[in-house]
Short mmCIF file of C-alpha atoms in Angstrom, two decimals:
data_model
loop_
_atom_site.label_atom_id
_atom_site.label_comp_id
_atom_site.label_asym_id
_atom_site.label_seq_id
_atom_site.Cartn_x
_atom_site.Cartn_y
_atom_site.Cartn_z
CA VAL A 8 124.60 108.90 75.10
CA VAL A 9 121.84 111.53 75.12
CA LEU A 10 119.55 109.33 77.22
CA ARG A 11 122.32 108.69 79.74
CA ALA A 12 122.95 112.45 79.95
CA VAL A 13 119.25 113.05 80.68
CA LEU A 14 119.37 110.39 83.41
CA GLU A 15 122.55 111.84 84.90
CA ASP A 16 121.05 115.33 84.94
CA SER A 17 117.92 114.02 86.65
CA PHE A 18 119.87 112.23 89.34
CA GLU A 19 121.99 115.31 89.93
CA HIS A 20 118.80 117.35 90.30
CA LEU A 21 117.64 114.86 92.93
CA ALA A 22 120.91 115.25 94.82
CA ARG A 23 120.66 119.08 94.62
CA CYS A 24 117.17 118.94 96.13
CA PHE A 25 118.80 117.58 99.28
CA ASP A 26 121.60 120.16 99.49
CA GLY A 27 121.59 121.95 102.82
CA VAL A 28 119.18 119.57 104.57
CA ARG A 29 119.47 119.95 108.35
CA VAL A 30 117.49 117.75 110.73
CA GLU A 31 119.33 118.09 114.04
CA GLY A 32 116.87 117.95 116.94
CA ALA A 33 113.88 117.11 114.74
CA SER A 34 111.50 114.31 115.63
CA LEU A 35 111.21 111.23 113.44
CA ALA A 36 107.96 112.52 111.92
CA GLU A 37 109.58 115.90 111.17
CA ARG A 38 112.60 114.23 109.56
CA VAL A 39 110.39 111.98 107.43
CA SER A 40 108.43 115.06 106.39
CA ILE A 41 111.59 116.98 105.45
CA PHE A 42 112.94 114.01 103.50
CA ILE A 43 109.71 113.45 101.56
CA ASP A 44 109.21 117.17 100.90
CA ARG A 45 112.73 117.39 99.41
CA ALA A 46 112.29 114.17 97.44
CA TRP A 47 108.99 115.49 96.09
CA LEU A 48 110.78 118.62 94.84
CA HIS A 49 112.48 116.19 92.48
CA CYS A 50 109.73 113.67 91.81
CA GLY A 51 107.15 116.40 91.21
CA TYR A 52 109.54 118.10 88.78
CA PRO A 53 108.38 117.50 85.16
CA PRO A 54 111.77 116.18 83.89
CA PHE A 55 111.48 113.40 86.50
CA ARG A 56 108.64 111.92 84.45
CA SER A 57 110.95 111.88 81.43
CA THR A 58 113.51 110.03 83.52
CA LEU A 59 110.92 107.41 84.46
CA GLU A 60 109.89 106.99 80.83
CA ILE A 61 113.52 106.56 79.74
CA LEU A 62 114.15 104.00 82.47
CA MET A 63 111.03 102.03 81.61
CA THR A 64 111.60 102.19 77.86
CA THR A 65 115.28 101.26 77.96
CA ARG A 66 115.02 98.57 80.62
CA GLY A 67 117.53 95.93 79.65
CA ASP A 68 119.19 98.09 76.99
CA GLU A 69 122.75 98.42 78.27
CA GLY A 70 123.61 101.11 75.73
CA ALA A 71 120.88 103.44 76.99
CA GLY A 72 121.36 102.75 80.67
CA GLY A 73 118.27 100.59 81.29
CA ALA A 74 119.07 97.63 83.54
CA HIS A 75 122.31 99.29 84.54
CA TRP A 76 120.87 102.71 85.41
CA THR A 77 122.74 102.78 88.72
CA ASP A 78 126.12 102.14 87.09
CA GLY A 79 128.78 104.73 86.44
CA PRO A 80 128.06 108.36 87.24
CA LEU A 81 124.50 107.56 88.35
CA LEU A 82 125.80 105.25 91.04
CA GLU A 83 127.28 108.19 92.95
CA SER A 84 123.96 110.06 92.93
CA THR A 85 122.17 106.96 94.19
CA ARG A 86 124.75 106.49 96.93
CA ARG A 87 124.51 110.16 97.86
CA VAL A 88 120.76 109.82 98.52
CA GLN A 89 121.36 106.59 100.45
CA ARG A 90 124.00 108.34 102.58
CA LEU A 91 121.61 111.20 103.23
CA TRP A 92 118.86 108.76 104.23
CA THR A 93 121.27 107.00 106.57
CA SER A 94 122.38 110.27 108.17
CA VAL A 95 118.80 111.51 108.60
CA PHE A 96 117.62 108.22 110.12
CA SER A 97 120.86 106.92 111.65
CA GLU A 98 119.42 106.28 115.11
CA ILE A 99 116.70 103.99 113.77
CA GLU A 100 117.88 100.56 114.80
CA ILE A 101 116.83 98.43 111.88
CA PRO A 102 119.09 96.40 109.57
CA ALA A 103 120.71 98.25 106.66
CA ALA A 104 118.71 96.11 104.24
CA ARG A 105 115.48 97.33 105.90
CA HIS A 106 116.65 100.96 105.54
CA ARG A 107 117.23 100.37 101.82
CA GLU A 108 113.85 98.69 101.49
CA VAL A 109 112.04 101.62 103.15
CA LEU A 110 113.96 104.13 100.99
CA ARG A 111 113.06 102.16 97.86
CA PHE A 112 109.42 102.05 98.97
CA ALA A 113 109.43 105.82 99.49
CA PHE A 114 110.73 106.48 95.99
CA ALA A 115 108.39 103.89 94.46
CA ALA A 116 105.46 105.66 96.10
CA LEU A 117 106.73 109.08 95.01
CA ALA A 118 107.11 107.84 91.43
CA GLY A 119 103.57 106.49 91.56
CA ILE A 120 102.24 109.80 92.85
CA ALA A 121 104.14 111.64 90.10
CA MET A 122 102.65 109.35 87.46
CA THR A 123 99.15 109.84 88.92
CA VAL A 124 99.59 113.61 88.71
CA ARG A 125 100.61 113.20 85.07
CA LEU A 126 97.71 110.89 84.21
CA GLU A 127 95.09 112.97 86.01
CA GLN A 128 96.61 116.30 84.89
CA SER A 129 95.97 117.54 88.43
CA GLN A 130 97.74 117.82 91.76
CA ALA A 131 94.43 117.90 93.64
CA GLY A 132 95.07 114.79 95.78
CA THR A 133 98.85 115.07 95.94
CA ALA A 134 99.07 116.66 99.39
CA ARG A 135 96.92 113.93 100.94
CA GLN A 136 98.89 111.16 99.19
CA LEU A 137 102.20 112.60 100.39
CA ALA A 138 100.80 112.93 103.91
CA LEU A 139 99.77 109.25 103.82
CA LEU A 140 103.25 108.29 102.59
CA LYS A 141 104.85 110.19 105.47
CA THR A 142 102.57 108.46 107.98
CA ALA A 143 103.45 105.07 106.45
CA LEU A 144 107.19 105.80 106.60
CA VAL A 145 107.03 106.79 110.26
CA ALA A 146 105.19 103.54 110.97
CA LEU A 147 107.75 101.52 109.00
CA LEU A 148 110.69 103.14 110.76
CA ASP A 149 109.20 103.15 114.27
CA PRO A 150 105.68 101.84 114.81
CA ARG A 151 105.54 103.34 118.33
CA GLN A 152 105.96 106.90 117.01
CA ALA A 153 103.29 106.42 114.37
CA GLU A 154 100.74 106.31 117.18
CA SER A 155 102.06 109.36 119.08
CA ARG A 156 99.85 111.97 117.34
CA PRO A 157 96.28 111.65 116.15
CA PRO A 158 96.29 110.89 112.38
CA ARG A 159 94.25 113.98 111.47
CA LEU A 160 96.76 116.33 113.17
CA ARG A 161 99.67 114.62 111.44
CA GLU A 162 97.92 114.83 108.08
CA ARG A 163 96.96 118.51 108.41
CA ALA A 164 100.49 119.60 109.34
CA SER A 165 101.94 117.48 106.57
CA ILE A 166 99.46 118.79 104.00
CA ARG A 167 100.45 122.38 104.83
CA ARG A 168 104.13 121.55 104.31
CA ILE A 169 103.35 119.80 101.03
CA GLN A 170 101.35 122.77 99.80
CA ARG A 171 104.37 125.01 100.54
CA VAL A 172 106.56 122.64 98.50
CA GLN A 173 104.07 122.74 95.63
CA ARG A 174 104.11 126.56 95.66
CA ILE A 175 107.91 126.44 95.46
CA GLN A 176 107.71 124.00 92.54
CA GLN A 177 105.36 126.29 90.67
CA LYS A 178 107.87 129.14 91.01
CA GLY A 179 110.74 127.01 89.70
CA SER A 180 112.93 124.11 90.67
CA PRO A 181 116.26 124.21 92.56
#
C-alpha cells in the first residue's frame, strides 16, 4: 500500500509538471523542447528515482504495483500524459501506435538520463543529453524539420532552456 502511494504521488507530480502548458503557434522543435523541459522537471526530481527503483524492484509483484503499475489510479496519470502528448503533437500525421512509441522512447531516455545523473552524482552532461533527445524527437516526429536548423544552433538554444529548468529544479519542484 505504501509503495503504491509513492507511485501514485510520483505520477501525480508528473501530471502537475504539465499543468498550464501552452504551445499554440510554436514550431515542432519548440513544442518538443517544452514537452521535454516539463518532463525533465519530473524525471530530474529526486523522488522520480525512488519511483524507478520501486518499479524495478516490484516488477511482477501485483501487490506492490510492479507489472500492473499502470492499473488503477496510475492509469489516469498515464493517460493524462498521453492526452497531453497527443494535443501537443496532434498535427503530426503518424499512426497512434507510433506516437505512443515515440512518447515511450522519450521517457525511457529521460529515465536513463536521470539514472546517469544519480550514478555520476553530477548534472554536468545533462543539458547536452537533453538537447540530443530533443533533436532525436524532432527527427522521429518529422525528419524534414530536423534538418531545418543547423545542429549547433538547435543544441545551444536547447541547452539554455535546459539550464533554466535545472535552476528551477534547484529552487524546488512544482
